[in-house]
Short mmCIF file of C-alpha atoms in Angstrom, two decimals:
data_model
loop_
_atom_site.label_atom_id
_atom_site.label_comp_id
_atom_site.label_asym_id
_atom_site.label_seq_id
_atom_site.Cartn_x
_atom_site.Cartn_y
_atom_site.Cartn_z
CA MET B 1 21.80 -17.41 -35.26
CA SER B 2 23.33 -18.12 -38.66
CA SER B 3 25.99 -20.46 -39.95
CA LYS B 4 28.69 -20.03 -42.56
CA ILE B 5 30.47 -22.46 -44.81
CA LEU B 6 33.90 -21.20 -45.82
CA VAL B 7 35.54 -22.58 -48.95
CA ASP B 8 39.28 -22.16 -49.53
CA GLU B 9 39.37 -23.74 -52.95
CA ILE B 10 37.08 -25.40 -55.47
CA VAL B 11 38.85 -27.84 -57.74
CA GLY B 12 37.53 -29.48 -60.91
CA LYS B 13 34.27 -31.33 -61.23
CA THR B 14 34.14 -34.80 -59.67
CA THR B 15 31.25 -37.11 -59.10
CA GLY B 16 30.07 -39.58 -56.53
CA PHE B 17 30.48 -40.18 -52.84
CA ALA B 18 34.20 -39.29 -52.71
CA SER B 19 33.59 -35.81 -54.09
CA ILE B 20 30.89 -35.15 -51.48
CA THR B 21 33.08 -36.42 -48.65
CA ASN B 22 36.14 -34.49 -49.80
CA GLY B 23 34.05 -31.34 -50.23
CA LEU B 24 32.76 -31.58 -46.66
CA ILE B 25 35.80 -32.79 -44.78
CA GLY B 26 38.81 -32.31 -47.07
CA ASN B 27 41.11 -34.45 -49.15
CA SER B 28 43.06 -35.70 -46.13
CA ALA B 29 39.98 -37.23 -44.50
CA ILE B 30 40.25 -40.91 -43.58
CA TYR B 31 36.98 -42.64 -44.40
CA GLY B 32 35.52 -45.82 -45.83
CA TRP B 33 32.11 -46.69 -47.20
CA ASN B 34 30.50 -49.78 -48.60
CA SER B 35 26.94 -50.67 -49.54
CA THR B 36 25.26 -53.89 -48.51
CA ASP B 37 24.76 -56.82 -50.84
CA THR B 38 21.91 -59.35 -50.67
CA THR B 39 21.98 -61.21 -47.36
CA SER B 40 19.48 -63.78 -46.08
CA VAL B 41 18.56 -63.14 -42.41
CA SER B 42 16.87 -66.07 -40.67
CA SER B 43 14.70 -65.52 -37.63
CA ASN B 44 16.59 -65.49 -34.30
CA SER B 45 20.02 -65.62 -35.95
CA ILE B 46 22.61 -62.82 -35.89
CA THR B 47 23.87 -62.53 -39.45
CA ILE B 48 26.90 -60.62 -40.77
CA ALA B 49 25.67 -58.47 -43.66
CA ASN B 50 27.30 -59.07 -47.02
CA LEU B 51 29.07 -55.98 -48.33
CA SER B 52 29.16 -55.14 -52.02
CA THR B 53 32.60 -55.13 -53.61
CA THR B 54 31.46 -52.92 -56.48
CA ASN B 55 30.30 -49.86 -54.52
CA TYR B 56 33.32 -49.47 -52.28
CA ASN B 57 35.05 -46.12 -51.79
CA SER B 58 37.86 -45.38 -49.41
CA ASN B 59 40.72 -43.20 -48.24
CA GLY B 60 42.60 -45.06 -45.48
CA ILE B 61 40.09 -47.86 -44.88
CA THR B 62 40.22 -51.09 -46.85
CA ALA B 63 37.51 -53.61 -47.65
CA GLY B 64 38.66 -57.01 -46.47
CA ALA B 65 37.49 -60.58 -46.83
CA ASN B 66 34.48 -61.71 -44.80
CA ASN B 67 32.65 -58.39 -45.24
CA ARG B 68 35.08 -56.32 -43.18
CA LEU B 69 36.06 -52.66 -43.14
CA ILE B 70 39.65 -52.34 -41.91
CA PRO B 71 41.00 -48.91 -40.88
CA THR B 72 44.68 -48.58 -41.80
CA HIS B 73 45.25 -45.60 -39.49
CA ALA B 74 44.94 -45.83 -35.71
CA GLY B 75 42.35 -43.58 -34.10
CA LYS B 76 38.73 -43.06 -33.21
CA TYR B 77 36.12 -43.45 -35.94
CA PHE B 78 32.51 -42.35 -36.28
CA MET B 79 30.68 -45.38 -37.66
CA ILE B 80 27.14 -45.49 -39.08
CA ILE B 81 25.29 -48.62 -40.21
CA LEU B 82 21.99 -48.79 -42.09
CA ALA B 83 20.13 -51.81 -43.45
CA GLN B 84 16.77 -52.64 -44.97
CA ALA B 85 15.29 -55.97 -45.98
CA SER B 86 12.19 -57.43 -47.57
CA GLY B 87 10.14 -60.31 -46.28
CA THR B 88 7.05 -61.27 -44.31
CA GLY B 89 6.97 -60.49 -40.62
CA SER B 90 4.74 -61.45 -37.76
CA SER B 91 3.07 -58.92 -35.50
CA ALA B 92 5.33 -57.12 -33.00
CA TYR B 93 8.76 -58.49 -33.88
CA THR B 94 12.13 -56.95 -33.13
CA PRO B 95 14.88 -56.12 -35.64
CA ALA B 96 18.37 -55.21 -34.40
CA THR B 97 21.57 -53.86 -35.95
CA TYR B 98 25.03 -54.56 -34.57
CA ILE B 99 28.47 -53.08 -34.99
CA TYR B 100 30.94 -55.95 -34.75
CA LYS B 101 34.58 -55.30 -33.86
CA ASN B 102 37.04 -58.15 -34.43
CA GLY B 103 34.23 -60.70 -34.74
CA SER B 104 32.29 -59.76 -31.58
CA SER B 105 29.41 -57.41 -30.86
CA PHE B 106 30.69 -53.93 -29.97
CA SER B 107 27.29 -52.22 -29.74
CA SER B 108 23.74 -52.64 -31.01
CA ARG B 109 20.37 -51.00 -31.40
CA SER B 110 16.95 -52.62 -31.63
CA GLY B 111 13.34 -51.60 -32.13
CA ILE B 112 9.87 -53.15 -32.33
CA ARG B 113 7.87 -53.41 -35.54
CA SER B 114 4.13 -53.81 -35.06
CA TYR B 115 3.00 -54.79 -38.53
CA ALA B 116 2.45 -58.23 -39.95
CA GLY B 117 2.63 -59.28 -43.58
CA SER B 118 4.94 -58.67 -46.50
CA SER B 119 6.93 -55.50 -46.02
CA THR B 120 10.19 -53.64 -46.20
CA LEU B 121 11.94 -53.97 -42.88
CA ASP B 122 14.03 -50.96 -41.91
CA PHE B 123 16.51 -52.14 -39.32
CA PRO B 124 17.24 -49.44 -36.73
CA ALA B 125 19.99 -47.05 -37.84
CA HIS B 126 22.95 -47.33 -35.50
CA MET B 127 26.03 -45.21 -34.94
CA ALA B 128 28.92 -45.24 -32.49
CA ILE B 129 32.45 -44.01 -31.94
CA VAL B 130 34.85 -46.94 -32.26
CA SER B 131 38.61 -47.18 -31.68
CA ALA B 132 40.90 -48.89 -34.18
CA ASN B 133 44.58 -49.79 -33.83
CA GLY B 134 45.31 -49.26 -37.55
CA SER B 135 46.54 -52.78 -38.17
CA SER B 136 44.50 -55.75 -36.96
CA ASP B 137 41.14 -54.24 -35.93
CA TYR B 138 38.23 -54.74 -38.32
CA PHE B 139 34.53 -53.90 -38.30
CA GLN B 140 31.40 -55.57 -39.68
CA MET B 141 27.67 -54.91 -39.75
CA ALA B 142 25.37 -57.61 -38.39
CA VAL B 143 21.57 -57.80 -38.28
CA TRP B 144 19.03 -59.87 -36.36
CA GLN B 145 15.24 -60.26 -36.38
CA ASN B 146 12.72 -62.52 -34.68
CA SER B 147 9.74 -62.35 -37.06
CA GLY B 148 9.53 -66.13 -37.44
CA ASN B 149 10.43 -65.82 -41.13
CA THR B 150 13.50 -65.10 -43.26
CA PHE B 151 14.13 -61.57 -44.55
CA SER B 152 16.47 -60.61 -47.39
CA VAL B 153 18.71 -57.57 -46.90
CA ASN B 154 18.41 -55.56 -50.12
CA GLY B 155 19.80 -52.16 -49.18
CA GLY B 156 21.94 -50.28 -46.72
CA SER B 157 25.51 -49.23 -46.08
CA VAL B 158 28.40 -49.00 -43.62
CA PHE B 159 30.35 -45.74 -43.24
CA MET B 160 33.41 -44.93 -41.12
CA LEU B 161 35.10 -41.55 -40.68
CA ARG B 162 38.21 -40.94 -38.59
CA VAL B 163 37.42 -38.23 -36.04
CA GLY B 164 40.51 -38.26 -33.82
CA ASP B 165 43.45 -40.03 -32.22
#
């Protein structure tokens, strides 16, 4: 079995995330993306991840105050969240990632890490289909860990792509 990619038009050279997204899903795609900014994550405390204001790219999704992505078009969105942190963990602790909708947990994913000592903590990647009303709904990424120590988020991103009504 083989696959084909059909291209109707190739227009000028562009760079960055927007050009990749537009090349894959077209110029009318509704999407938003933002990278994480340094966030301190205490043990046993759900923490909203800080989003960078300098790496934001969007077409129909705005970056709002309080580390929010706000879709401006109603519909269903494919959302992916990724985060990593540095710190010192205990043996067999659990990190978790959360998609927050309107300030409350919408869905989450957790895992168990079995190593102790200073390390890079990769929080579990999480994705879900979320519905947005196009006006007041907003989304955030939150993280949690129970290592007994504080970790510092130093990488990751949030991505949303409108996939239907």
